[in-house]
Amino acid sequence: MAGLELLSDQGYRLDGRRAAELRKVQARMGVFAQADGSAYIEQGNTRALAVVYGPHEVRGSRSKTLHDRAVINCQYSMATFSTAERKRRPHGDRKSSEMSLHLKQTFEAAVLTQLYPRSQIDIYVKILQSDGGNYSACVNAATLALVDAGIPMRDYVCACTAGFVEDTPLADLCHAEESGGGTTLALALLPRSENIALVQMDARLHQDHLDALMEAAMMACKGLSKVLDSVVRQHLQEVSVLTRE
Amino acid sequence: MRETPLSNCERLFLLKAIEEKKRLDGRQAYDYRNIKITFGTDYGCCTVCLGKTRVLAQVSCELVPPKDSRPTEGIMFFNLELSSMASPGFQPSRKQSSELLVTLNRQLERCLRNSKCIDTESLCVVSGEKVWQIRVDVHVLNHDGNLMDAASIAAISALCHFRRPDVAIQGRDITVFSPEERDPVPLSIYHMPICVSFAFFQQGTYLLVDPCEKEELVMDGLLVIAMNKHREICSVQSSGGIMLLKDQVIRCSKIASVKVSEITELINKALENDRQVRKEGGKFGFAESIPKERITALKREQAPVEMKDIEETADEIVREAEAPSEAVHSPVIVATGTGQVGEGLQNTWGLEEEDAEEEFQGGMDGKEKKKGTVCVCVCVCVGCAGFTHETIVQLV
């Protein structure tokens, strides 16, 4: 589409990756002292920052309180300088509020909310630079932030996108691949049980290819979960060394 | 007004019924409610009834300058509104309904715009200066669950039905012809994406197609799949914080493909009917559809309910039920004046009423007497369950 060759005959993509290859992932936990948990993640050129407060007493109207589990409050925003065109409204438009809603639903499925009745957990996520896969970067960052805050979850929540070009599923799309108008599948997975916390797909795809596409996205999520796990372990090591001295 | 919450008994009853593969309105798990598609007198107006859910879609168009990033493409705009007319729970300030609003709007956009079902390039009049903006307004008139499916059917039918005015360009002049001068032209539509909703219960163990309002209140999660009749998936969206497995998604997509082909046929038939009637000059649009439904709220629809094993089950229940325990012959008689209600205890209320009854009976003839007696019996039954038998005998 638009004359861009998304997959060359040799099997390379625009940025020189193979079809099932992920972008480089770098992450750090505990970037802010003020928050209960925080994390920063880079997936290729997509950068996201997540901050978690809570569990704390329900703020605002008391009617939101749930007697048997915690309320999860998510806010997604994009920095005004995150895209090529300067964004007018960092949050509050339809797309952002939908994204906030999706993040909320994802984490309602993954966090053991029934351990904290009548309380609230706030997750704030900000995209600093957007280069495709905003949702997945947000989910991964928020997972690390929740781990940092010490909030129990069923498993890591790993999210990744996948596309479909010339009968080949591509993992972890960048902005150029996403904006071409091809199929995009975003998937949030709990890797150990292979449970899908959220699935979202756009644009046309024949039914017969759905299986292959989802399989590719799940493989990518599992790859990501290893990276996230190593980040957490490294962070713990660093922290334990610091506290011992 | 806040939406009425479902009581625990209702919730348990519904879940129990779903476990037994039964639904309140007698449908099977994968059945849709009756779909009725009617068109208005104007082009691009369509009402869809999905059971009791009612949705109205209206398409309109105007000439606007295009977006800078896409100078040769027309603009599609979708707007879905939840008025408080549809359900008392819908109020613009309520957070719950605004969340629903965002989800429905975005899903509609994704289903119809991102799947590129409409040729937007054909909507260009002068490149970079004037293009048609097609606006689809969807209004929810009555909410009885599954708004998404009804909205998507209404929107795509309205788009198929819509005709935009013809235009001619001479030099820099653009002439828009009124329908009297030149026949309006239909939009070019590549395919018809239709949403199918799946409700999951008990953490994904049970699956229902087309959930009604009550079922939506007890469901754990929802999966919406938009497809066209060529078996192409146009969007998938899960929501509600539920764990799905890959196989479940794939199974749902298979069910969706069957449902979509049925619905597409229905839409085509409705469009064809409308075209035929318009050509013949007969009554069409709301003029044809509304008078029949003058009393809509009290209209009773026949629901097909499974009755096969009803008698056997009833017999079985009667057989298995224990014989009713004998009424207590020598009840504890407490001193008069202490009001006690309960099994095996004397009810002073009944006695008092009995006295009153006797006085009352004096002035009545036979027929009325009988009526009065029955009336007391009922009072007594309510008053004390354990004592009923004897009291009634006494009175009769």
XYZ file of C-alpha atoms in Angstrom:
641
model
C 0.000 0.000 0.000
C 1.151 3.504 -0.874
C 3.982 1.936 -2.854
C 5.788 0.778 0.262
C 7.125 -2.712 0.151
C 6.516 -3.993 3.637
C 8.199 -7.322 3.091
C 10.997 -7.700 0.560
C 11.505 -10.821 -1.557
C 14.405 -11.743 0.692
C 12.051 -11.696 3.664
C 13.228 -8.469 5.279
C 11.003 -5.713 6.550
C 11.337 -1.927 6.227
C 13.666 -1.648 9.187
C 15.654 -4.760 8.293
C 13.936 -7.162 10.661
C 12.729 -10.660 9.863
C 9.000 -11.361 9.919
C 8.865 -12.740 13.461
C 11.570 -10.509 14.929
C 10.785 -8.045 17.693
C 12.229 -4.587 18.031
C 14.828 -3.981 20.689
C 13.217 -3.731 24.101
C 14.825 -1.802 26.918
C 13.151 -1.166 30.215
C 13.807 0.246 33.650
C 11.797 -0.040 36.812
C 11.518 2.344 39.707
C 12.196 5.543 37.807
C 10.306 7.803 40.216
C 10.644 7.922 43.977
C 7.291 9.602 44.576
C 5.067 6.946 43.051
C 4.376 3.503 44.494
C 5.579 1.929 41.290
C 6.943 3.229 38.024
C 8.584 1.966 34.876
C 9.935 3.165 31.571
C 10.046 1.071 28.437
C 11.429 1.461 24.941
C 10.209 -0.824 22.203
C 12.203 0.288 19.206
C 11.341 3.947 18.917
C 8.157 3.749 20.957
C 8.745 5.017 24.468
C 6.308 4.818 27.303
C 6.274 5.783 30.936
C 3.968 4.206 33.484
C 3.234 5.184 37.057
C 1.174 3.272 39.590
C -0.366 4.641 42.778
C -2.161 2.448 45.231
C -3.865 0.440 46.397
C -5.326 3.317 48.361
C -8.708 4.491 49.569
C -11.162 5.373 46.818
C -10.817 9.016 45.888
C -13.538 11.168 44.462
C -17.085 9.942 44.611
C -17.625 7.153 47.083
C -20.183 5.477 44.849
C -17.393 4.011 42.752
C -16.305 1.743 45.601
C -16.694 -1.965 44.997
C -17.275 -4.057 48.087
C -15.560 -7.172 46.781
C -12.609 -5.921 44.773
C -10.423 -2.957 43.945
C -11.307 -0.347 41.352
C -8.692 0.129 38.666
C -8.374 3.607 37.287
C -6.342 4.081 34.116
C -5.370 7.194 32.303
C -3.620 7.136 28.982
C -2.083 10.195 27.464
C 0.261 11.020 24.659
C 2.868 13.745 24.974
C 2.205 16.600 22.573
C 5.625 15.999 20.996
C 5.159 12.249 20.631
C 3.986 12.203 17.016
C 5.219 13.803 13.812
C 2.373 16.329 13.947
C 2.108 18.124 17.238
C -0.881 16.838 19.183
C -3.356 19.433 20.354
C -4.973 17.450 23.154
C -2.734 15.083 25.065
C -5.740 13.177 26.424
C -9.503 13.255 26.475
C -10.289 12.581 22.829
C -12.150 9.474 21.741
C -9.073 7.430 20.908
C -7.345 8.158 24.185
C -10.397 7.454 26.265
C -10.856 4.192 24.419
C -7.244 3.322 25.103
C -7.689 4.135 28.797
C -10.704 1.862 28.846
C -8.808 -0.970 27.186
C -5.911 -0.657 29.605
C -8.371 -0.749 32.466
C -10.040 -3.886 31.141
C -6.708 -5.569 30.544
C -5.546 -5.020 34.085
C -8.888 -5.836 35.634
C -8.404 -9.264 34.121
C -4.815 -9.636 35.275
C -4.535 -7.974 38.700
C -5.848 -9.898 41.696
C -8.279 -7.128 42.518
C -10.288 -9.208 44.986
C -7.389 -8.918 47.466
C -8.083 -5.221 47.938
C -11.788 -4.652 48.468
C -12.976 -1.050 48.722
C -9.747 0.361 47.385
C -8.412 1.860 44.219
C -5.338 1.358 42.056
C -4.322 4.173 39.721
C -2.326 3.488 36.584
C -1.117 6.489 34.583
C 0.606 5.847 31.294
C 2.202 8.364 28.985
C 3.547 7.811 25.503
C 6.673 9.915 25.064
C 7.385 8.869 21.517
C 4.987 7.032 19.304
C 6.244 4.651 16.651
C 3.572 1.994 16.438
C 2.379 -0.413 19.082
C 1.326 2.258 21.574
C -1.107 -0.042 23.308
C 1.438 -2.814 23.763
C 4.132 -0.457 25.043
C 1.633 0.908 27.563
C 0.621 -2.524 28.776
C 4.203 -3.679 29.145
C 5.219 -0.516 30.971
C 2.206 -0.718 33.264
C 2.965 -4.370 34.046
C 6.478 -3.448 35.146
C 5.136 -0.537 37.181
C 2.620 -2.813 38.907
C 5.381 -5.285 39.695
C 7.421 -2.410 41.069
C 4.486 -1.345 43.238
C 4.221 -4.884 44.568
C 0.644 -5.437 43.460
C -0.098 -9.141 42.964
C -1.006 -10.249 39.462
C -1.885 -13.589 37.932
C 1.098 -13.378 35.624
C 3.021 -10.833 33.593
C 0.737 -9.167 31.089
C 2.630 -8.941 27.835
C 1.198 -7.194 24.831
C 2.371 -7.156 21.284
C 1.014 -6.266 17.860
C 1.073 -8.370 14.741
C 0.275 -7.653 11.129
C -0.321 -9.686 8.025
C 1.442 -9.000 4.733
C 1.595 -11.314 1.732
C 0.417 -14.351 3.676
C 3.130 -13.826 6.283
C 2.392 -12.659 9.811
C 4.706 -9.850 10.984
C 5.375 -9.360 14.683
C 5.676 -6.031 16.493
C 4.728 -3.483 13.839
C 6.360 -0.093 13.590
C 4.473 3.072 12.660
C 5.121 2.777 8.911
C 3.770 -0.747 8.865
C 0.798 0.146 11.022
C -0.294 3.197 9.067
C -0.269 1.408 5.712
C -3.840 0.312 6.335
C -3.073 -3.348 6.646
C -4.355 -5.686 9.313
C -3.223 -4.907 12.843
C -3.846 -7.198 15.768
C -3.062 -6.112 19.300
C -3.016 -8.841 21.878
C -2.441 -8.821 25.617
C -1.452 -12.235 26.866
C -0.795 -13.911 30.175
C 1.995 -16.088 28.814
C 2.035 -18.929 31.307
C -1.620 -19.875 30.966
C -1.933 -18.586 27.384
C -4.960 -16.609 28.449
C -5.815 -13.598 26.345
C -6.664 -10.551 28.426
C -7.544 -8.377 25.467
C -7.655 -8.815 21.734
C -8.270 -6.108 19.207
C -8.022 -6.241 15.458
C -8.440 -3.693 12.720
C -8.866 -3.810 8.959
C -9.743 -6.777 6.839
C -8.358 -10.252 7.223
C -9.691 -13.492 5.874
C -11.013 -15.806 8.544
C -8.610 -18.603 7.609
C -5.599 -16.443 8.459
C -6.783 -15.507 11.936
C -5.227 -18.570 13.533
C -1.774 -17.893 12.069
C -1.909 -14.215 12.978
C -2.918 -14.864 16.572
C -0.263 -17.532 16.888
C 2.381 -15.046 15.700
C 1.185 -12.409 18.156
C 1.224 -14.929 20.993
C 4.753 -16.007 20.149
C 5.829 -12.375 20.174
C 4.165 -11.862 23.563
C 5.997 -14.863 24.970
C 9.274 -13.454 23.682
C 8.465 -10.176 25.381
C 7.619 -11.879 28.648
C 11.183 -13.252 28.824
C 12.583 -9.757 28.391
C 10.258 -8.341 31.053
C 11.168 -11.158 33.416
C 14.868 -10.483 33.013
C 14.275 -6.774 33.619
C 12.443 -7.536 36.858
C 15.135 -9.940 38.029
C 17.889 -7.480 37.255
C 16.061 -4.721 39.054
C 15.588 -6.924 42.116
C 19.260 -7.792 42.118
C 20.235 -4.149 41.993
C 17.819 -3.243 44.751
C 18.913 -6.093 46.994
C 22.547 -5.137 46.586
C 21.744 -1.551 47.499
C 19.700 -2.390 50.556
C 22.266 -4.819 51.944
C 24.942 -2.155 52.125
C -31.591 8.003 37.278
C -29.294 5.199 38.111
C -29.763 1.926 36.321
C -31.657 -0.583 38.431
C -29.189 -3.162 39.665
C -30.006 -6.813 39.261
C -30.907 -8.593 42.476
C -28.905 -11.595 43.568
C -31.766 -14.028 42.958
C -32.242 -12.733 39.440
C -28.547 -13.031 38.809
C -28.377 -16.587 40.119
C -31.500 -17.561 38.212
C -30.096 -16.248 34.951
C -26.759 -17.941 35.455
C -28.457 -21.212 36.380
C -30.608 -21.005 33.266
C -27.569 -20.325 31.113
C -25.820 -23.308 32.650
C -28.775 -25.431 31.619
C -28.517 -24.003 28.111
C -31.784 -22.123 28.402
C -32.497 -18.486 27.775
C -35.275 -16.301 29.088
C -36.844 -15.725 25.707
C -36.622 -19.347 24.630
C -33.746 -18.929 22.228
C -30.900 -21.345 21.716
C -27.384 -20.201 22.632
C -26.451 -19.176 19.100
C -29.794 -17.675 18.018
C -30.451 -14.063 17.191
C -33.652 -12.326 18.163
C -35.960 -11.294 15.334
C -34.389 -8.628 13.186
C -36.618 -6.150 11.434
C -35.220 -3.571 9.060
C -37.397 -0.698 7.872
C -36.505 2.324 5.810
C -37.777 5.856 6.084
C -39.294 7.993 3.361
C -35.985 9.772 2.871
C -32.981 8.085 1.434
C -30.493 7.007 4.066
C -32.878 6.557 6.953
C -33.163 3.158 8.531
C -34.623 1.686 11.715
C -33.529 -1.674 12.990
C -35.403 -3.646 15.608
C -33.437 -6.440 17.194
C -35.989 -7.967 19.501
C -36.947 -4.969 21.614
C -33.763 -3.055 20.918
C -34.458 -0.272 18.471
C -31.915 1.811 16.665
C -32.340 4.561 14.089
C -29.625 5.546 11.630
C -29.694 8.585 9.398
C -27.102 9.370 6.763
C -26.551 12.879 5.504
C -23.935 14.539 3.329
C -22.372 17.927 2.719
C -19.547 19.415 0.696
C -16.481 20.257 2.789
C -12.787 20.890 2.170
C -10.827 17.616 2.596
C -8.261 16.815 5.252
C -4.759 18.008 4.441
C -3.300 14.542 4.723
C -5.815 12.988 2.293
C -6.797 15.594 -0.326
C -8.530 13.145 -2.683
C -10.649 11.256 -0.198
C -14.108 11.948 1.101
C -14.697 12.026 4.845
C -16.743 9.523 6.806
C -18.097 10.632 10.135
C -19.879 8.385 12.597
C -21.750 9.474 15.639
C -23.729 7.276 17.971
C -25.952 8.787 20.625
C -27.433 7.243 23.717
C -30.421 9.313 24.718
C -32.108 8.897 28.063
C -35.170 7.934 26.072
C -33.616 4.544 25.398
C -32.893 3.667 28.989
C -33.089 5.656 32.218
C -29.489 4.693 32.899
C -28.229 6.695 29.949
C -27.366 10.191 30.982
C -24.615 12.299 29.539
C -23.057 12.897 32.932
C -22.987 9.266 34.036
C -19.548 7.759 33.736
C -20.853 4.280 32.999
C -22.854 5.422 30.006
C -20.040 7.583 28.699
C -17.752 4.552 28.759
C -20.352 2.609 26.821
C -20.677 5.528 24.443
C -16.948 5.616 23.725
C -16.813 1.861 23.176
C -19.791 1.837 20.848
C -18.612 4.836 18.861
C -15.115 3.527 18.399
C -16.320 0.056 17.517
C -18.682 1.476 14.910
C -15.881 3.561 13.462
C -13.531 0.628 13.363
C -16.145 -1.632 11.860
C -17.150 0.743 9.058
C -14.299 3.154 8.474
C -11.153 1.123 9.073
C -12.460 -1.805 7.054
C -12.696 0.546 4.045
C -16.134 -0.693 3.114
C -16.944 2.582 1.364
C -14.990 3.916 -1.564
C -13.964 7.293 -0.162
C -12.100 8.303 -3.321
C -15.347 8.345 -5.265
C -16.557 11.025 -2.853
C -13.964 13.509 -4.087
C -15.401 16.378 -6.126
C -12.399 18.675 -6.656
C -9.110 17.348 -5.347
C -7.863 19.311 -2.367
C -10.869 21.654 -2.398
C -14.208 19.957 -2.138
C -15.139 16.460 -1.067
C -18.328 14.930 0.254
C -18.533 14.390 3.958
C -20.832 11.484 4.731
C -22.215 11.677 8.217
C -23.881 8.723 9.863
C -25.935 9.511 12.959
C -27.067 6.510 14.937
C -29.656 7.046 17.648
C -30.563 4.409 20.147
C -34.314 4.486 20.660
C -34.750 1.552 22.996
C -32.143 -0.409 24.869
C -32.676 -4.099 25.346
C -29.128 -5.293 24.979
C -26.746 -5.787 22.098
C -26.697 -2.205 20.905
C -23.541 -2.814 18.909
C -25.036 -5.316 16.496
C -28.193 -3.304 16.013
C -26.180 -0.115 15.446
C -23.885 -1.726 12.906
C -26.792 -3.252 10.975
C -28.629 0.068 10.999
C -25.563 2.044 9.919
C -24.614 -0.204 7.009
C -28.216 -0.548 5.805
C -28.630 3.214 5.926
C -25.394 3.686 3.973
C -26.562 1.186 1.351
C -29.904 2.957 1.121
C -28.423 6.452 0.928
C -28.272 8.463 -2.297
C -26.177 11.614 -2.540
C -26.999 14.466 -4.961
C -25.289 14.337 -8.297
C -22.702 17.022 -9.064
C -21.222 18.405 -12.267
C -17.994 20.355 -12.618
C -17.490 22.907 -15.354
C -14.230 24.749 -15.078
C -14.201 25.930 -11.471
C -17.958 25.851 -11.042
C -19.527 23.063 -9.069
C -23.227 22.456 -9.628
C -25.140 20.336 -7.168
C -28.315 18.972 -8.712
C -31.474 18.601 -6.735
C -33.161 15.187 -6.883
C -35.766 16.600 -9.313
C -33.128 17.616 -11.828
C -30.993 14.517 -11.750
C -31.365 11.204 -10.005
C -29.229 11.063 -6.869
C -26.375 8.560 -6.927
C -25.792 5.739 -4.446
C -22.485 5.379 -2.586
C -20.125 2.723 -3.853
C -19.911 0.089 -1.180
C -17.341 -2.672 -1.452
C -18.593 -4.944 1.283
C -20.910 -4.903 4.262
C -19.255 -5.439 7.632
C -21.628 -6.493 10.402
C -20.850 -6.830 14.094
C -21.725 -9.972 16.008
C -21.506 -9.889 19.809
C -20.687 -12.848 21.983
C -21.295 -12.778 25.702
C -19.191 -14.952 27.987
C -20.410 -16.273 31.321
C -18.699 -18.017 34.220
C -15.212 -17.044 33.106
C -15.730 -18.089 29.531
C -17.380 -21.464 30.078
C -20.650 -20.448 28.468
C -21.133 -18.482 25.316
C -24.235 -16.715 24.042
C -24.858 -14.836 20.825
C -26.886 -11.608 20.869
C -27.224 -11.044 24.629
C -30.333 -9.215 25.795
C -30.177 -6.513 28.471
C -30.548 -8.891 31.416
C -27.891 -11.194 30.056
C -25.578 -8.242 29.525
C -25.919 -7.383 33.197
C -24.701 -10.795 34.346
C -22.073 -11.457 31.692
C -18.365 -11.539 32.480
C -17.049 -10.365 29.170
C -17.944 -9.504 25.621
C -16.299 -10.255 22.314
C -17.414 -8.327 19.251
C -16.404 -9.604 15.841
C -17.203 -7.641 12.700
C -17.218 -9.630 9.492
C -18.534 -9.445 5.961
C -20.134 -12.177 3.930
C -16.844 -12.972 2.192
C -15.695 -14.310 5.549
C -13.278 -11.451 6.062
C -12.895 -10.267 9.617
C -13.125 -6.488 9.788
C -12.534 -6.000 13.482
C -12.234 -7.963 16.675
C -12.609 -6.461 20.104
C -12.753 -8.133 23.456
C -13.832 -6.260 26.537
C -14.941 -6.699 30.089
C -11.768 -8.056 31.655
C -12.170 -11.693 30.804
C -9.607 -14.360 29.987
C -10.064 -15.885 26.569
C -8.288 -18.687 24.836
C -7.251 -18.592 21.221
C -9.593 -21.444 20.330
C -12.554 -19.558 21.725
C -11.825 -16.565 19.519
C -11.519 -18.782 16.470
C -14.723 -20.632 17.314
C -16.528 -17.327 17.690
C -15.265 -16.160 14.312
C -16.744 -19.288 12.743
C -20.130 -18.685 14.338
C -19.930 -15.036 13.304
C -19.377 -15.925 9.649
C -22.625 -17.917 9.585
C -24.606 -15.191 11.333
C -23.203 -12.458 9.116
C -24.188 -14.213 5.915
C -27.750 -14.563 7.240
C -27.958 -10.928 8.257
C -26.471 -9.698 4.993
C -29.132 -11.619 3.113
C -31.781 -10.033 5.295
C -30.453 -6.531 4.634
C -30.319 -7.172 0.899
C -33.873 -8.458 0.953
C -35.049 -5.389 2.871
C -33.249 -3.084 0.432
C -34.710 -4.928 -2.539
C -38.214 -4.733 -1.061
C -37.861 -1.028 -0.467
C -36.603 -0.469 -4.005
C -39.483 -2.434 -5.474
C -42.114 -0.600 -3.479
C -40.619 2.787 -4.317
C -40.614 1.926 -8.005
C -44.225 0.848 -7.943
C -45.149 3.961 -6.028
C -46.734 2.041 -3.173
C -46.575 2.964 0.458
C -43.077 2.847 1.802
C -40.985 4.105 4.656
C -42.482 4.849 8.042
C -45.872 5.487 6.461
C -45.997 1.788 5.838
C -44.395 0.526 9.025
C -45.630 2.699 11.844
C -49.436 2.477 11.891
C -49.253 -1.247 12.452
C -47.412 -0.743 15.684
C -49.638 1.843 17.244
C -49.488 0.249 20.668
C -45.921 -0.802 20.803
C -45.328 -1.198 24.499
C -48.312 -3.457 25.048
C -47.845 -5.520 21.953
C -47.214 -9.065 22.893
C -44.753 -11.007 20.879
C -44.997 -14.733 20.675
C -41.754 -16.198 21.832
C -41.044 -19.741 20.795
C -40.562 -21.579 24.062
C -39.507 -25.146 24.247
C -42.431 -27.163 25.643
C -41.423 -30.711 24.839
C -40.676 -32.102 28.247
C -42.708 -29.685 30.315
C -45.421 -32.169 31.291
C -42.991 -34.904 32.167
C -40.920 -32.556 34.279
C -44.010 -31.323 36.048
C -45.136 -34.907 36.751
C -41.722 -35.749 38.000
C -41.675 -32.813 40.352
C -45.083 -33.823 41.711
C -43.995 -37.426 42.140
C -40.749 -36.582 43.853
C -42.183 -33.962 46.120
C -42.816 -35.087 49.666
C -46.385 -35.328 50.837
C -47.384 -32.134 52.608
C -46.949 -32.435 56.325
C -50.167 -32.845 58.235
C -51.492 -29.764 59.873
C -50.934 -29.641 63.577
C -54.027 -30.970 65.307
C -53.333 -29.713 68.741
C -51.677 -26.395 68.393
C -50.209 -24.671 71.348
C -52.785 -22.272 72.538
C -51.359 -19.232 74.111
C -53.160 -16.724 76.169
C -55.316 -14.362 74.175
C -53.890 -10.957 73.677
C -50.390 -12.072 72.723
C -50.014 -11.675 69.030
C -47.882 -14.481 67.617
C -47.345 -15.419 64.068
C -45.613 -18.641 63.276
C -45.925 -22.289 62.599
C -47.880 -24.272 65.166
C -48.859 -21.254 67.162
C -52.249 -19.788 67.689
C -52.867 -16.774 65.567
C -54.946 -14.227 67.311
C -55.348 -12.203 64.151
C -57.289 -14.962 62.482
C -59.598 -15.304 65.474
C -60.375 -11.656 65.583
C -61.156 -11.598 61.919
C -63.363 -14.611 62.357
C -65.395 -12.729 64.908
C -65.657 -9.753 62.669
C -66.716 -12.021 59.886
C -69.579 -13.455 61.880
C -70.947 -10.018 62.552
C -70.471 -9.142 58.947
C -72.278 -12.196 57.693
C -75.496 -11.189 59.369
C -76.408 -8.590 56.819
C -75.557 -10.557 53.704
C -77.421 -12.940 51.511
C -76.075 -16.314 50.406
C -73.995 -15.338 47.457
C -72.180 -12.555 49.147
C -71.643 -14.725 52.163
C -69.642 -17.146 50.105
C -67.493 -14.400 48.732
C -66.812 -13.080 52.192
C -65.712 -16.487 53.414
C -63.222 -16.903 50.677
C -61.867 -13.525 51.491
C -61.201 -14.520 55.075
C -59.589 -17.757 54.046
C -57.064 -15.832 52.097
C -56.357 -13.563 55.027
C -55.818 -16.503 57.265
C -53.591 -18.271 54.821
C -51.356 -15.281 54.758
C -51.544 -14.878 58.508
C -50.505 -18.278 59.704
C -49.270 -21.036 57.528
C -49.365 -23.836 60.054
C -52.889 -23.219 61.099
C -54.501 -22.804 57.733
C -56.037 -26.183 57.314
C -58.163 -26.175 60.391
C -59.193 -22.582 60.133
C -60.510 -23.019 56.652
C -62.465 -26.081 57.628
C -63.922 -24.178 60.505
C -65.034 -21.342 58.325
C -66.455 -23.352 55.470
